[in-house]
């Protein structure tokens, strides 16, 4: 079901010029692939220039007439015009105005399904057909949501247009999705309102209101990037006056857009972090950061502003003919037999369409919210606990394609599907814990404006997972699975940095370093270490049990051997080699930059086909160490290397 649209705000889709229609109706490639009809001779005005074993080329517009046809509303010409500018540069209309173009088709495989690449080139170009093409034609039964055959699409995503599209998704979600509408406390949902909300009942005169003074009701949240210091903020100095009115002149454009969208959806309350948390009060931040997970979990809907700048908006202009699928045979009454579209594969997906998803805070907000609407890009993308959807592609028809665009989507869905009771809480192998480690890998690959937020920006997700894994949590490690959570390291091709000086996190935790990390999966069963124990001293009056503690030393027993570090290897110094007497050198991955010829220790955690363990540096007393890396090595013929047989069994404390 599509929202009703005003004609003056929309563009007509699927209309093609006479030349495009003639070529598509005459192409043997399309005929053989889609079995549309038997072609006896080319339609008038369609001229096939040559044919190869890989495809065919047709005489097409010149550059000037292609641009004119696009401006006149030919949907397929608009897609090809964008492709021409991508391949030959945006100034192609000025430099090659009257040159003849040729359009070609060849069969390709796209996500395991047959498709056709549509290619453009000038006479004399030597590239093969389909080379570096990003326009595809598919049979509709494979790739196209029938809704994309709507006859019109919004040219300007006004607040009313956004609200109309969101309302369609909301109605479907509220009527069909049990998990999205559940109020289970296991996923942090309660009827609790935030401490402060923005009252937008009069959108021209918004004001702050205390959530405790409002009966429990629906509210909307906004995820966004702060961008720069010019963003609107709640401060101690304007706190009291904002309860009377928040001056519109002080609000950034995306905040005004969010208020207008909320009002258009008949929701009178909105929560925005920079406007609802006192930004110059450390005490208020400590309290509200602990409540933030529930704020997003309890929200009716989360709006995500896709841009990274404070000046970005939720509302945007677009050319629907560049964005939407074009049904090439729609005008002939053959429905959606062949459809052209731009390539939306993940290597040019989420980070370009909605750059804000590269932010670590936004990952937490996405996963905890029951419904997300991504705004400010070329099209609206929808994500909830049970499905992903968009204006272009439906999850029902393309679940794999949609999930690839946003790496956190599968994790979000899996988290909420645990409500079905499929996995018992006492399972030794708990799929939710595997999903936690995948989430950490995703989280650490994202950026933070303040690096010390590495603890707080994942605390809400830890709180949500805690309701299912039923285990104490400290600095990213679940005490129920300590072996698995210790087996992290930087990526081998990643760069090592000095340890952050503004962080008091114990070195055994991945939170103690900056940059992306990954885990060694499937080898924890080979761990031979014993007596893993955490000695924890909490901070007095600690407000967040998923945040910082005063001290967290890790005690464990294993085989320890002294080694000497050689010069770093690789262009970034991302790998080091260690040598010990009577054995070949072993390469290891440092957590941080190390000094050459430094004396370190290898702590063997276990071995199967591969031996693996932690690289330690001694500090202070004899058995006091800090973690500085991870190593593994291949065991030849199932034999333990001679040095390990002579290694010393010791109980060590890793600070």
PDB file of N, CA and C in Angstrom, residues 60 84 157 212 226 270 325 367 380 398 487 540 573:
ATOM      1  N   UNK A  60      22.567   4.208 -29.761  1.00  0.00           N
ATOM      2  CA  UNK A  60      21.741   4.886 -28.758  1.00  0.00           C
ATOM      3  C   UNK A  60      21.765   6.389 -29.023  1.00  0.00           C
ATOM      4  N   UNK A  84      26.522   7.268 -17.107  1.00  0.00           N
ATOM      5  CA  UNK A  84      27.488   7.899 -18.001  1.00  0.00           C
ATOM      6  C   UNK A  84      28.358   8.895 -17.229  1.00  0.00           C
ATOM      7  N   UNK A 157      11.130  15.224  -0.260  1.00  0.00           N
ATOM      8  CA  UNK A 157      10.715  14.512   0.944  1.00  0.00           C
ATOM      9  C   UNK A 157      10.407  15.532   2.033  1.00  0.00           C
ATOM     10  N   UNK A 212       8.059  12.735  34.096  1.00  0.00           N
ATOM     11  CA  UNK A 212       7.328  12.244  35.265  1.00  0.00           C
ATOM     12  C   UNK A 212       5.978  12.926  35.432  1.00  0.00           C
ATOM     13  N   UNK A 226      26.406  14.686  16.015  1.00  0.00           N
ATOM     14  CA  UNK A 226      26.519  16.061  16.488  1.00  0.00           C
ATOM     15  C   UNK A 226      27.247  16.935  15.482  1.00  0.00           C
ATOM     16  N   UNK A 270       8.915  14.287  21.843  1.00  0.00           N
ATOM     17  CA  UNK A 270      10.135  13.932  21.123  1.00  0.00           C
ATOM     18  C   UNK A 270      11.294  13.977  22.109  1.00  0.00           C
ATOM     19  N   UNK A 325      13.406   1.875  -9.300  1.00  0.00           N
ATOM     20  CA  UNK A 325      13.491   0.913 -10.395  1.00  0.00           C
ATOM     21  C   UNK A 325      12.649   1.386 -11.573  1.00  0.00           C
ATOM     22  N   UNK A 367      19.845  -0.717  17.510  1.00  0.00           N
ATOM     23  CA  UNK A 367      19.507  -2.064  17.966  1.00  0.00           C
ATOM     24  C   UNK A 367      18.494  -2.031  19.103  1.00  0.00           C
ATOM     25  N   UNK A 380      13.805   6.381   1.769  1.00  0.00           N
ATOM     26  CA  UNK A 380      13.553   6.042   3.168  1.00  0.00           C
ATOM     27  C   UNK A 380      13.799   4.552   3.371  1.00  0.00           C
ATOM     28  N   UNK A 398      13.513  -9.548  -0.941  1.00  0.00           N
ATOM     29  CA  UNK A 398      14.971  -9.525  -0.968  1.00  0.00           C
ATOM     30  C   UNK A 398      15.572  -9.426   0.431  1.00  0.00           C
ATOM     31  N   UNK A 487      39.651 -14.133  23.820  1.00  0.00           N
ATOM     32  CA  UNK A 487      40.301 -14.457  22.548  1.00  0.00           C
ATOM     33  C   UNK A 487      40.017 -13.401  21.491  1.00  0.00           C
ATOM     34  N   UNK A 540      32.711   3.509  44.604  1.00  0.00           N
ATOM     35  CA  UNK A 540      31.634   3.854  45.540  1.00  0.00           C
ATOM     36  C   UNK A 540      30.513   4.615  44.838  1.00  0.00           C
ATOM     37  N   UNK A 573      53.704  -1.559  10.680  1.00  0.00           N
ATOM     38  CA  UNK A 573      54.229  -2.130  11.914  1.00  0.00           C
ATOM     39  C   UNK A 573      53.161  -2.883  12.664  1.00  0.00           C
TER      40      UNK A 573
END
